[in-house]
JSON list of C-alpha atoms in Angstrom, two decimals:
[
{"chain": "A", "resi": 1, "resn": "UNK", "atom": "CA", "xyz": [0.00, 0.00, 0.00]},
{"chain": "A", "resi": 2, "resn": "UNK", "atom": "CA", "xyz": [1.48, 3.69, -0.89]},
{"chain": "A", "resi": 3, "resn": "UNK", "atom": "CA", "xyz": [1.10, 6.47, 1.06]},
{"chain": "A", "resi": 4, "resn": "UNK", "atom": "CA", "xyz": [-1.18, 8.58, -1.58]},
{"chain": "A", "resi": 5, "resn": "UNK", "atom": "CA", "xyz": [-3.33, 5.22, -1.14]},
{"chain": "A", "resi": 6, "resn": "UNK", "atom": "CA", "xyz": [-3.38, 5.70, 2.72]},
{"chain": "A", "resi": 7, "resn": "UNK", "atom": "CA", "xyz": [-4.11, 9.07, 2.35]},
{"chain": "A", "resi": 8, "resn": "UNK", "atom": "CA", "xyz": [-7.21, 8.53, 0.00]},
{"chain": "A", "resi": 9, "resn": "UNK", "atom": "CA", "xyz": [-8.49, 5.84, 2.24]},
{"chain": "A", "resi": 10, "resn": "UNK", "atom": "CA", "xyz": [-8.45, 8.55, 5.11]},
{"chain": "A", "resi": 11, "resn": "UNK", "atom": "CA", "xyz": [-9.97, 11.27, 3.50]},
{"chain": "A", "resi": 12, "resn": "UNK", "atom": "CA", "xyz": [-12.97, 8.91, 1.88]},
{"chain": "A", "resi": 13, "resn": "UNK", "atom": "CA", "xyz": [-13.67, 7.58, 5.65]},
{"chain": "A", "resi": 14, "resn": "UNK", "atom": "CA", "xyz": [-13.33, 11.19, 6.63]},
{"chain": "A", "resi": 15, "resn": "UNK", "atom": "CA", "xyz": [-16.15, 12.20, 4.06]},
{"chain": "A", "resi": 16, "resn": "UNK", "atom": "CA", "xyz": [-18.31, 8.74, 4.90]},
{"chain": "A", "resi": 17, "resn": "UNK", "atom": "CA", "xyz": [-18.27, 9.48, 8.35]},
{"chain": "A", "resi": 18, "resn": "UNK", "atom": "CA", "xyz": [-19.28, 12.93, 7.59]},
{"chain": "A", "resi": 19, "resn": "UNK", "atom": "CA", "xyz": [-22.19, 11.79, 5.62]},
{"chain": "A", "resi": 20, "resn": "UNK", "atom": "CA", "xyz": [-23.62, 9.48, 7.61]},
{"chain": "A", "resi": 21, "resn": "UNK", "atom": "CA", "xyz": [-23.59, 11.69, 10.62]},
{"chain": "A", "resi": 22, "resn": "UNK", "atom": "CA", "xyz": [-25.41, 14.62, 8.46]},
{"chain": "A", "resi": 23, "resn": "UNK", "atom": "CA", "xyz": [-28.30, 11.81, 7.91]},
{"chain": "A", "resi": 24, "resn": "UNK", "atom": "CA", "xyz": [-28.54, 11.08, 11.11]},
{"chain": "A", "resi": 25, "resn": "UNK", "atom": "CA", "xyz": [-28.97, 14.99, 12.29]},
{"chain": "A", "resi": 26, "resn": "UNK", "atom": "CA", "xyz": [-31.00, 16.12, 9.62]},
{"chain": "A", "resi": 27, "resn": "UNK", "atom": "CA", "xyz": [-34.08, 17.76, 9.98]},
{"chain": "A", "resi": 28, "resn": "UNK", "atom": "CA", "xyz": [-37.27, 15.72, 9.78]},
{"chain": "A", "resi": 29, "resn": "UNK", "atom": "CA", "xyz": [-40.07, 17.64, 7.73]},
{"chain": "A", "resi": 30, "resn": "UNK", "atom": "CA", "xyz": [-44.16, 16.94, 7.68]},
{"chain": "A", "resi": 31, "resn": "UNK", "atom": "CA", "xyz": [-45.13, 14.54, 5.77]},
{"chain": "A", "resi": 32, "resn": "UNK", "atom": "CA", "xyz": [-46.79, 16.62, 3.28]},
{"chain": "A", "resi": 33, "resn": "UNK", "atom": "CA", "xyz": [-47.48, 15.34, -0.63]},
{"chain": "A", "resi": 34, "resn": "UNK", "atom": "CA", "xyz": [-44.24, 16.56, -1.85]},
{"chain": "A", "resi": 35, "resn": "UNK", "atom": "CA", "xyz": [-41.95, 14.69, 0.73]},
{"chain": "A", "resi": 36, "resn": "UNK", "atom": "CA", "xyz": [-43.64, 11.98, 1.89]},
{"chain": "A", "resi": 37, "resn": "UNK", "atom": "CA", "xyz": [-41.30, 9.14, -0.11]},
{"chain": "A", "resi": 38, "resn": "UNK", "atom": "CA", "xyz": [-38.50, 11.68, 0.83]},
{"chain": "A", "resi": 39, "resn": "UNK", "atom": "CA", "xyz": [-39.31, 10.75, 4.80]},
{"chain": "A", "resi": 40, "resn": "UNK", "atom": "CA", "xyz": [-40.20, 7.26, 3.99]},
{"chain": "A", "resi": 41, "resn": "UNK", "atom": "CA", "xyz": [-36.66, 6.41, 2.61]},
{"chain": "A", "resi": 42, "resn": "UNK", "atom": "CA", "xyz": [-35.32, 8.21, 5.40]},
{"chain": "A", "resi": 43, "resn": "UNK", "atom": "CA", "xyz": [-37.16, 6.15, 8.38]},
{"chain": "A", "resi": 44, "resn": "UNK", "atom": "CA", "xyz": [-36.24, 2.58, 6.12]},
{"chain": "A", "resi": 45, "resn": "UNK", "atom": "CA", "xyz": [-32.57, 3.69, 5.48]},
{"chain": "A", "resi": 46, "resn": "UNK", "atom": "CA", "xyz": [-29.74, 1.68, 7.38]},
{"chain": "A", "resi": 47, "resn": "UNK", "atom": "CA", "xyz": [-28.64, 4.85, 9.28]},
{"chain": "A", "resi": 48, "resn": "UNK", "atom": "CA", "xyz": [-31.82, 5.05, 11.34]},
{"chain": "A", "resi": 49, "resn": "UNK", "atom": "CA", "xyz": [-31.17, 1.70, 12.87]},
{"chain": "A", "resi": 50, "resn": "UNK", "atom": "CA", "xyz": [-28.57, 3.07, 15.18]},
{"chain": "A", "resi": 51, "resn": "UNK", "atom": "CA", "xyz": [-31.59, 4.79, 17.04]},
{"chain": "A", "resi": 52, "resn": "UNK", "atom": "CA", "xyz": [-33.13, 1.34, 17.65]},
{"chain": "A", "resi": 53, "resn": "UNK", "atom": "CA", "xyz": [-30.24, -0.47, 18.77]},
{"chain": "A", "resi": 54, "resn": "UNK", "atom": "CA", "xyz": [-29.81, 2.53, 21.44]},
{"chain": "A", "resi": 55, "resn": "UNK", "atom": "CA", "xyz": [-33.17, 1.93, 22.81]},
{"chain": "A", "resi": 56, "resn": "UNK", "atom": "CA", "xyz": [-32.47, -1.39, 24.23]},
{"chain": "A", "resi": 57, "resn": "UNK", "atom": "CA", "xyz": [-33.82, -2.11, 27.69]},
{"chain": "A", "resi": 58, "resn": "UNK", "atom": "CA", "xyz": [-31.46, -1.29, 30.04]},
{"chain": "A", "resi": 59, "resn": "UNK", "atom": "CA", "xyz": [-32.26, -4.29, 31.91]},
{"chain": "A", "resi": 60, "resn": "UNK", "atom": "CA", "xyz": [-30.63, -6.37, 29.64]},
{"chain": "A", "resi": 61, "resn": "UNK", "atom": "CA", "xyz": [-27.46, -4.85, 29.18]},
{"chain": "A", "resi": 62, "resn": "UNK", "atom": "CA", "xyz": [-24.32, -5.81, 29.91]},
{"chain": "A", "resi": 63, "resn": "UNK", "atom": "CA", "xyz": [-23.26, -3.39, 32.63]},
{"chain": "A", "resi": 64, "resn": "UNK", "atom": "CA", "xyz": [-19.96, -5.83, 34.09]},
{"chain": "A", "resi": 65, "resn": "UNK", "atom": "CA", "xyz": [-20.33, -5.40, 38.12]},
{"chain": "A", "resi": 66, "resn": "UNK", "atom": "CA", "xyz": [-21.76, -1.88, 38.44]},
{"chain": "A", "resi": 67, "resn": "UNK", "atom": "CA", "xyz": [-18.65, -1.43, 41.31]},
{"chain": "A", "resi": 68, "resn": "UNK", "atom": "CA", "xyz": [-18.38, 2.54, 39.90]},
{"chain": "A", "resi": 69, "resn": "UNK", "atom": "CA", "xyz": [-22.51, 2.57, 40.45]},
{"chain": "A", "resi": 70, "resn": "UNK", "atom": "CA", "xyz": [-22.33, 1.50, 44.11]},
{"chain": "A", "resi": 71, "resn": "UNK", "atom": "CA", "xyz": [-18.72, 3.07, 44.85]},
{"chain": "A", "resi": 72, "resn": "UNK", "atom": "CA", "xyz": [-19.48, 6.20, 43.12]},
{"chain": "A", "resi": 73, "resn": "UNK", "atom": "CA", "xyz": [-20.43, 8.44, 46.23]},
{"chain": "A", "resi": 74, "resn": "UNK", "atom": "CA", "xyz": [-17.56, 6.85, 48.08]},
{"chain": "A", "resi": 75, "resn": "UNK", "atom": "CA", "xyz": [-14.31, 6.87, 46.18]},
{"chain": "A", "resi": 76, "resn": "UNK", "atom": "CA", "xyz": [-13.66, 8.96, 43.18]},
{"chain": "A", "resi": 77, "resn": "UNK", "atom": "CA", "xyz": [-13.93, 7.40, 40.22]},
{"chain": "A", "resi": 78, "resn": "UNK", "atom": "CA", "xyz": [-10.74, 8.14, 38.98]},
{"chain": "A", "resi": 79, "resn": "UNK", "atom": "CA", "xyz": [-8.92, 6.85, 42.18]},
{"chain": "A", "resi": 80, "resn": "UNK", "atom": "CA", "xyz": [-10.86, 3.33, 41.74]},
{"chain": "A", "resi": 81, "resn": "UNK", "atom": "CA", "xyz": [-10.05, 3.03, 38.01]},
{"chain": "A", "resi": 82, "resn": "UNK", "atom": "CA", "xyz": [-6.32, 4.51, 39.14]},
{"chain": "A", "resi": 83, "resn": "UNK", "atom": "CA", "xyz": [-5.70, 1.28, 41.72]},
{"chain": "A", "resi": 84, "resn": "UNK", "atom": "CA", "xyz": [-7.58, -1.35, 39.57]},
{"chain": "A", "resi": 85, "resn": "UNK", "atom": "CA", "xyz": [-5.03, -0.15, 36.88]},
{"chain": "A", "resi": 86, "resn": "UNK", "atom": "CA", "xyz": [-2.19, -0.58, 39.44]},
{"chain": "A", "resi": 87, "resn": "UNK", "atom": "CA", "xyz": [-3.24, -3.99, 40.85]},
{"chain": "A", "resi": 88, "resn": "UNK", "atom": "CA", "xyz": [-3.83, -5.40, 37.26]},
{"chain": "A", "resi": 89, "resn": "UNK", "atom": "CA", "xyz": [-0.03, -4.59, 36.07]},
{"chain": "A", "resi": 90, "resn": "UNK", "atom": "CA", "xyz": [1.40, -5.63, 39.42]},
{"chain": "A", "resi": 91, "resn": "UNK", "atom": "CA", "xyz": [-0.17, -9.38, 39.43]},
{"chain": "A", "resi": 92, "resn": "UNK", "atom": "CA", "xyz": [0.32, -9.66, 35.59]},
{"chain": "A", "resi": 93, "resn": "UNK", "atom": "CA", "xyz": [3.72, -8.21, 36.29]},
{"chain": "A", "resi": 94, "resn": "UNK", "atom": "CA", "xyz": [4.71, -11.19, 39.10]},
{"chain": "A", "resi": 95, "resn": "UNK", "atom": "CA", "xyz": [2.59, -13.84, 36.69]},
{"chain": "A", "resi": 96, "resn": "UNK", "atom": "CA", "xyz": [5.15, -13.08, 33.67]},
{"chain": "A", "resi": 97, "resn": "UNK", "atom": "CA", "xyz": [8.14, -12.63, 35.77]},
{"chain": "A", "resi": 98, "resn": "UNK", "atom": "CA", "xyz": [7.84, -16.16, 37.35]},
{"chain": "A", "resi": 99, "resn": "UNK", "atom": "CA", "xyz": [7.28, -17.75, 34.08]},
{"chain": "A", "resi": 100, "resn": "UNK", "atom": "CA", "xyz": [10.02, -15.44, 32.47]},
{"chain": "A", "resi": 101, "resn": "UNK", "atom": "CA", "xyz": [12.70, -14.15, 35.12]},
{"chain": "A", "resi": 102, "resn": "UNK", "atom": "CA", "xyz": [14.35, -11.04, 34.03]},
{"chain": "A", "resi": 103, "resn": "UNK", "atom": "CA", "xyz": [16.77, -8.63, 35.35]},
{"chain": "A", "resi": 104, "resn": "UNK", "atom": "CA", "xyz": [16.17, -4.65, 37.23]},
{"chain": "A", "resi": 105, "resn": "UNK", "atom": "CA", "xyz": [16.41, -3.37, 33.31]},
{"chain": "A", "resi": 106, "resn": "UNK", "atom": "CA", "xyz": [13.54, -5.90, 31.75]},
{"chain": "A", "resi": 107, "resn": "UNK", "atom": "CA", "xyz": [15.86, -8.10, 30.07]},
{"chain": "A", "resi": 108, "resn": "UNK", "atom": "CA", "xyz": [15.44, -11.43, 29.63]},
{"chain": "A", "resi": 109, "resn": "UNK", "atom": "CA", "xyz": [17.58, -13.80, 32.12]},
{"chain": "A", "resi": 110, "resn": "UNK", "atom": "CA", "xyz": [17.73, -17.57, 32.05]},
{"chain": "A", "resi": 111, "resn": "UNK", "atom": "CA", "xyz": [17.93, -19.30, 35.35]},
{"chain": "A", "resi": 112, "resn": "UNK", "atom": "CA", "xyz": [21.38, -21.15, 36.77]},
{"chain": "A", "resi": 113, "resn": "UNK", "atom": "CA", "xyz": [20.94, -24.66, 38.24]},
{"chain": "A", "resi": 114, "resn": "UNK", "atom": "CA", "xyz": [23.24, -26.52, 40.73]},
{"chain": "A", "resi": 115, "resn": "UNK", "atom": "CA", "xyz": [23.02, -29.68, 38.01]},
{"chain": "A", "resi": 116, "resn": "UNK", "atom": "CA", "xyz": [24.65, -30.11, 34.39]},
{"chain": "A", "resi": 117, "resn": "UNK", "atom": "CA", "xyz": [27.80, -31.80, 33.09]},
{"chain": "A", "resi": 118, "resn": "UNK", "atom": "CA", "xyz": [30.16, -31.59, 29.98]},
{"chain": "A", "resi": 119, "resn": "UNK", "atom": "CA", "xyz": [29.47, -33.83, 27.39]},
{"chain": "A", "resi": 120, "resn": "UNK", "atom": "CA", "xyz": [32.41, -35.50, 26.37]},
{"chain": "A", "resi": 121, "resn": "UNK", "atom": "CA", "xyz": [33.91, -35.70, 30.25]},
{"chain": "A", "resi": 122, "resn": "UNK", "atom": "CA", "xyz": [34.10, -38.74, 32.49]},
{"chain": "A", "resi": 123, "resn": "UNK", "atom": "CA", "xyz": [30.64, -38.56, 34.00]},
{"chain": "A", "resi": 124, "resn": "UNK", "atom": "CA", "xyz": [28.67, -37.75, 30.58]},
{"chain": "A", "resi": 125, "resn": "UNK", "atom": "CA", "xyz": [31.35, -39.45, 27.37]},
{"chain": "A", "resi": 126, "resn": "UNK", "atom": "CA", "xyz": [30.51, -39.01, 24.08]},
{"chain": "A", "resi": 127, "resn": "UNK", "atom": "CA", "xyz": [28.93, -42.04, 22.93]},
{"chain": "A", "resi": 128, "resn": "UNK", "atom": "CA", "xyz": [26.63, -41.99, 20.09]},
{"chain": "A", "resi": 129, "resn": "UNK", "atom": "CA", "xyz": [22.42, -42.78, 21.31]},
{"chain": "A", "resi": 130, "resn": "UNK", "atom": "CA", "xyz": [22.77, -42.30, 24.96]},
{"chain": "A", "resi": 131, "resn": "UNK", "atom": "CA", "xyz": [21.55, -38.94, 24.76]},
{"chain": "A", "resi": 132, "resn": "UNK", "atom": "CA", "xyz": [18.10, -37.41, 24.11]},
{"chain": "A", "resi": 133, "resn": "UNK", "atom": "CA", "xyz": [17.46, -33.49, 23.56]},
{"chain": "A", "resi": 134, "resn": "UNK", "atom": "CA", "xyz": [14.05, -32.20, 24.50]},
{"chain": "A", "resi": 135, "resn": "UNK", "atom": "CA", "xyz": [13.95, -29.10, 22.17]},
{"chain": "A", "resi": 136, "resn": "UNK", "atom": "CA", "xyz": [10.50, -26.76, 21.41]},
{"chain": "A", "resi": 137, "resn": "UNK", "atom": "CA", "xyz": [10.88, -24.51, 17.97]},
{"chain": "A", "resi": 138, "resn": "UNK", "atom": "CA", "xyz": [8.98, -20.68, 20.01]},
{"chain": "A", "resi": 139, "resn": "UNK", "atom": "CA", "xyz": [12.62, -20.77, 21.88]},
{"chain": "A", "resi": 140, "resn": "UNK", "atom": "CA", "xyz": [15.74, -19.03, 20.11]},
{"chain": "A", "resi": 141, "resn": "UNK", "atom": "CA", "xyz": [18.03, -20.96, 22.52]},
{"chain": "A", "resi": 142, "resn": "UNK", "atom": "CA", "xyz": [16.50, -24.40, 20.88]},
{"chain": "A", "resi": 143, "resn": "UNK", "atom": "CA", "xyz": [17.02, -22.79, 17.79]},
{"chain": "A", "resi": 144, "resn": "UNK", "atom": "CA", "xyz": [20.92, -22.49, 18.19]},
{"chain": "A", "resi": 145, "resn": "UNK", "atom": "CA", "xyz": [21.00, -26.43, 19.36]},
{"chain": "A", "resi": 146, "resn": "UNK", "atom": "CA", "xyz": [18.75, -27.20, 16.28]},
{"chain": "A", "resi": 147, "resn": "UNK", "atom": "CA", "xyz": [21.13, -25.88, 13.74]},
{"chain": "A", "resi": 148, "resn": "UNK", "atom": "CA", "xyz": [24.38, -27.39, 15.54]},
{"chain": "A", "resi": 149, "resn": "UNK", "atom": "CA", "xyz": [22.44, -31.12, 15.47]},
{"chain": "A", "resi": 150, "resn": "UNK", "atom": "CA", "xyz": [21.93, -29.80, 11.38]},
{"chain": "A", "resi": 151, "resn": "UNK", "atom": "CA", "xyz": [25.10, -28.66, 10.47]},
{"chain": "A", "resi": 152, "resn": "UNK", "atom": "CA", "xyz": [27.15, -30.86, 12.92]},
{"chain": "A", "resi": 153, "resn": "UNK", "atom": "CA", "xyz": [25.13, -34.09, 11.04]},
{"chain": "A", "resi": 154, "resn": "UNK", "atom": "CA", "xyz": [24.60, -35.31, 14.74]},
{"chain": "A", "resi": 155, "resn": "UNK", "atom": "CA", "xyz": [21.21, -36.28, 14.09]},
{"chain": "A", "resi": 156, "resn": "UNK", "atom": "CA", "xyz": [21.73, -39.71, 14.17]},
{"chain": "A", "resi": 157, "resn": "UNK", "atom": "CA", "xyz": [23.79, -39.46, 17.09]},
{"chain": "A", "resi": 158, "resn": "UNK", "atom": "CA", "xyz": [21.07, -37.49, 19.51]},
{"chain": "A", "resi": 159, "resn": "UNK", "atom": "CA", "xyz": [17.55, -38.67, 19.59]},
{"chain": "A", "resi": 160, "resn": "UNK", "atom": "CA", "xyz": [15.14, -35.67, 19.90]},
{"chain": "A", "resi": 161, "resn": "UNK", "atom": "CA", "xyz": [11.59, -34.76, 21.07]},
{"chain": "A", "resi": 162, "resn": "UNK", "atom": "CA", "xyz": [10.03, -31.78, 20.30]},
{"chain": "A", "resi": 163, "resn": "UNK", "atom": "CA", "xyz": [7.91, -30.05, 22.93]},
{"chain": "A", "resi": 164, "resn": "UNK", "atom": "CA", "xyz": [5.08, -27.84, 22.37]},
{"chain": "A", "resi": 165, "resn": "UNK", "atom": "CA", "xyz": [4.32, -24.35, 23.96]},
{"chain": "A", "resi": 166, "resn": "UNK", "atom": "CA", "xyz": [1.69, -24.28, 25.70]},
{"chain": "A", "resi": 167, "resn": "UNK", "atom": "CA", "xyz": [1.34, -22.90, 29.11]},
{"chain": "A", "resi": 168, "resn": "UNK", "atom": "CA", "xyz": [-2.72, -24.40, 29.41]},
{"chain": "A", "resi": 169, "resn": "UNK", "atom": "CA", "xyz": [-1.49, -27.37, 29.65]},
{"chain": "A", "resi": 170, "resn": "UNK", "atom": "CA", "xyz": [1.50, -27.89, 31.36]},
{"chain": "A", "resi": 171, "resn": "UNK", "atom": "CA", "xyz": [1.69, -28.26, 34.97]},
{"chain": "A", "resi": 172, "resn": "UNK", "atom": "CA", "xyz": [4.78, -26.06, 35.44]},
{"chain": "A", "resi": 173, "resn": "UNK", "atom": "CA", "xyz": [6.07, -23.41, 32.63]},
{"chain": "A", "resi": 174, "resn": "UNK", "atom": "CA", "xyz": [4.85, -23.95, 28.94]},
{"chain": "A", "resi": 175, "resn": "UNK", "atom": "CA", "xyz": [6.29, -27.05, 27.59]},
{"chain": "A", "resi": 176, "resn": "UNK", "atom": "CA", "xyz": [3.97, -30.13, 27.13]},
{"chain": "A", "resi": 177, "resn": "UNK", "atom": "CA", "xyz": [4.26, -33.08, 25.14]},
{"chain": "A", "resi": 178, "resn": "UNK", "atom": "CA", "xyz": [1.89, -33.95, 22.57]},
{"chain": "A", "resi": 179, "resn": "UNK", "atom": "CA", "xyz": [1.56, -37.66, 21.05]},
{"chain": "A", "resi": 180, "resn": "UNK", "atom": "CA", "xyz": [-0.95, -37.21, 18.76]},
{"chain": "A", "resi": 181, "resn": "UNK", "atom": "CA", "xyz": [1.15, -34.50, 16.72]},
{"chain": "A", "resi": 182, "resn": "UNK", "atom": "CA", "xyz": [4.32, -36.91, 15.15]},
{"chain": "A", "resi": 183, "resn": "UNK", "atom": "CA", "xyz": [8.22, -36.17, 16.43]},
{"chain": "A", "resi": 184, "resn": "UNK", "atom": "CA", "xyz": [6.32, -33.73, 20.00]},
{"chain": "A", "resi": 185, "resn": "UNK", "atom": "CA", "xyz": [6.44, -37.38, 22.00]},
{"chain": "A", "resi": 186, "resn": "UNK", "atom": "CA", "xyz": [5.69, -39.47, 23.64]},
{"chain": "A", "resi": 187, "resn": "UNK", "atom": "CA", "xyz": [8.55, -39.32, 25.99]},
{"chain": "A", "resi": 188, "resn": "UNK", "atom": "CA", "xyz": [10.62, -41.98, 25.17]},
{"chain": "A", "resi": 189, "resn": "UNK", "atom": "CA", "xyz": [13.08, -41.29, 28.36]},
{"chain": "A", "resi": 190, "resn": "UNK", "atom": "CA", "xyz": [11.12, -40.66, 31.20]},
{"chain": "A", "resi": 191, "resn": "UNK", "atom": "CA", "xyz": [6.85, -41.01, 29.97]},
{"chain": "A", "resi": 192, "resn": "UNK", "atom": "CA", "xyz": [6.52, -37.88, 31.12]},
{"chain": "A", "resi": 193, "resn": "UNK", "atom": "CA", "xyz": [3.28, -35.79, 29.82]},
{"chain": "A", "resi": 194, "resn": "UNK", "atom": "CA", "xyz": [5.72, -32.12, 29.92]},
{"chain": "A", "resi": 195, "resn": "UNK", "atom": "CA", "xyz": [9.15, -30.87, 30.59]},
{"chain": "A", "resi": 196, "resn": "UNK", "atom": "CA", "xyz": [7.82, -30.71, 34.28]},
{"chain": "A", "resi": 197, "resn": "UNK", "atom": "CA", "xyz": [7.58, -34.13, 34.37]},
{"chain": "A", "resi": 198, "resn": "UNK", "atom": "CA", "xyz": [11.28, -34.60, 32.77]},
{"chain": "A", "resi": 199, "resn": "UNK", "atom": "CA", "xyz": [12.86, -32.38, 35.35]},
{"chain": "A", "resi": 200, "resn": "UNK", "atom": "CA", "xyz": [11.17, -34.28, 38.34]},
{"chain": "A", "resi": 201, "resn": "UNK", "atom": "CA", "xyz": [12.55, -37.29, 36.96]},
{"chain": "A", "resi": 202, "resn": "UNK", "atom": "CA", "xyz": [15.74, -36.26, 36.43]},
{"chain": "A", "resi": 203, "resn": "UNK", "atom": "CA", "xyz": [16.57, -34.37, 39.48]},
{"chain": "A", "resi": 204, "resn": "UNK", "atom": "CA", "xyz": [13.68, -35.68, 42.33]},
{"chain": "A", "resi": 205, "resn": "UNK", "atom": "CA", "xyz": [12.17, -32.66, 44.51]},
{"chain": "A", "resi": 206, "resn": "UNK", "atom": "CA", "xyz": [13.28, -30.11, 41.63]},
{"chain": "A", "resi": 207, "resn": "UNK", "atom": "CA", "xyz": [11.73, -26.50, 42.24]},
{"chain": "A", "resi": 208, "resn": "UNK", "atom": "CA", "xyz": [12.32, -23.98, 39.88]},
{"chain": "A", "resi": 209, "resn": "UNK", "atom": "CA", "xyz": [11.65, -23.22, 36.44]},
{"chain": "A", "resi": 210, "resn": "UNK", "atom": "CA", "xyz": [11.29, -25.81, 33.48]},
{"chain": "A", "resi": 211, "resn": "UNK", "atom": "CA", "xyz": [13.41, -24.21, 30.62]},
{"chain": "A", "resi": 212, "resn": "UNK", "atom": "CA", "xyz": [14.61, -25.91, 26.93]},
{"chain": "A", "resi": 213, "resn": "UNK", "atom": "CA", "xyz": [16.72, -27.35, 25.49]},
{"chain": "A", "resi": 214, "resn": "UNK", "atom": "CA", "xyz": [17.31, -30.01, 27.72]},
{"chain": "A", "resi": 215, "resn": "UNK", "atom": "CA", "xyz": [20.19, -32.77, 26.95]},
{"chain": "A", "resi": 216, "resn": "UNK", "atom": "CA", "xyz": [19.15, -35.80, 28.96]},
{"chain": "A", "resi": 217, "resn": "UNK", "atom": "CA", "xyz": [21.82, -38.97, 29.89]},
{"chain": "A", "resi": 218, "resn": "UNK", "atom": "CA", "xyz": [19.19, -41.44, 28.75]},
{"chain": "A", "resi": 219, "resn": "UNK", "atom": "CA", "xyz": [20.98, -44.27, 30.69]},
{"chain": "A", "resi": 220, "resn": "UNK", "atom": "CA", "xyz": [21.71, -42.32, 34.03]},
{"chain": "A", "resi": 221, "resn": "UNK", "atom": "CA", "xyz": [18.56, -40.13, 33.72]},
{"chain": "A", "resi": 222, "resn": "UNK", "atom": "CA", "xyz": [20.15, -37.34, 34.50]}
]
C-alpha cells in the first residue's frame, strides 16, 4: 500500500463518516405530498437503525459489576479506576516474571541450576544414542541447538523430542508433550506428559523453572 493510497483511504472515511452523521442529524419535515417518499426512505434507510439499537432495555445490558454505580459516592472514580489499573499490572507483572525471570532493566535472564555436566567428560562421554534433547521450535536458545544437530550431522547421534508451547497445559512453565502431533512425543526417556515431568525425573524434589533445550543422559537419567 502507498502512502497517496493511505491518504485517499483517510480522506474517503473522513467524508463517509461525515455523511452518515449529516443523515442522522437532519431535519425531519411533515409529511406533506411533496416529501412523503423523501421521509419514507429516510425512516427505512440503514442509518436510522442506530436509534433502535440505542433503545435497548437497560435491563438487559451488559453493565460488568456496576462497582463505579455502588462506589461512586464513596471513592472517586478516577482513584478506583487509578488502583484497579495498578493492581492489574502488578499481578500480571509477578505472573510473567515467574514464568520469564528477568533482570532490574527488563531483560530477559535464564535461570542457573546446581546440576549439568560436559558432554564428552568422564561422567557424561561421548557415545553416540545415549543422549536425548528435549527441544521446542517458540525458543531461540532451541534454535541455536537445532542448527548445531543440522550442520554438525549429529542427528543420528542425539535422539530428539520436540515439545510444544503451551502454558494451558502444562503443569509447570509452557512445555507439554503432545503424542498425537508426530516427532512432539511421547517421551521416550522418562513417559513424562511435559518438561515438568522430565525435570522431576531427572533431578527428584526439583523446584524452579522448566526451561529448553534439555540434553538428557538417557541411561543415568540425569
Amino acid at each position: 500500500m502507498t502512502f497517496l493510497t493511505f491518504v485517499r483511504g483517510i480522506v474517503l472515511s473522513y467524508l463517509l463518516v461525515t455523511v452518515v452523521g449529516w443523515s442522522s442529524r437532519a431535519p425531519c419535515y411533515s409529511p406533506t405530498s411533496s416529501n412523503k417518499a423523501t421521509i419514507d426512505r429516510r425512516v427505512r434507510s440503514p442509518f436510522r437503525l442506530r436509534s433502535r439499537v440505542m433503545s435497548e432495555n437497560p435491563q438487559t445490558l451488559d453493565k460488568g459489576f456496576s462497582v463505579l454505580e455502588v462506589t461512586g459516592k464513596l471513592i472517586p472514580q478516577g482513584r478506583l479506576v487509578a488502583v484497579v489499573k495498578w493492581v492489574w499490572r502488578f499481578v500480571w507483572g509477578r505472573f510473567m516474571a515467574e514464568l520469564a525471570p528477568q533482570t532490574k532493566s527488563g531483560a530477559y535472564a535464564r535461570p542457573a541450576y546446581d546440576f549439568g555436566g560436559v558432554l564428552g567428560s568422564s561422567e557424561f562421554p561421548a557415545v553416540s544414542g545415549r543422549y536425548h534433547l528435549y527441544w521446542g521450535n517458540p525458543c531461540p536458545w532451541c534454535h541455536r541447538v537445532g542448527l548445531v544437530l543440522a550442520l554438525r550431522q549429529l542427528g543420528g547421534h542425539i535422539s530428539t523430542t520436540r515439545l510444544e508451547d503451551d502454558p494451558t497445559q502444562a503443569r509447570r512453565g509452557g512445555w507439554v508433550l503432545s503424542p498425537a502431533r508426530p516427532g512432539f512425543g511421547p517421551d521416550p526417556v522418562f513417559g513424562a506428559p511435559d518438561l515438568f515431568g522430565v525435570y522431576e525425573a531427572a533431578q527428584p524434589g526439583f523446584k524452579g523453572r522448566c526451561t529448553a533445550p534439555l540434553l538428557v543422559d538417557s541411561e543415568t537419567g540425569r
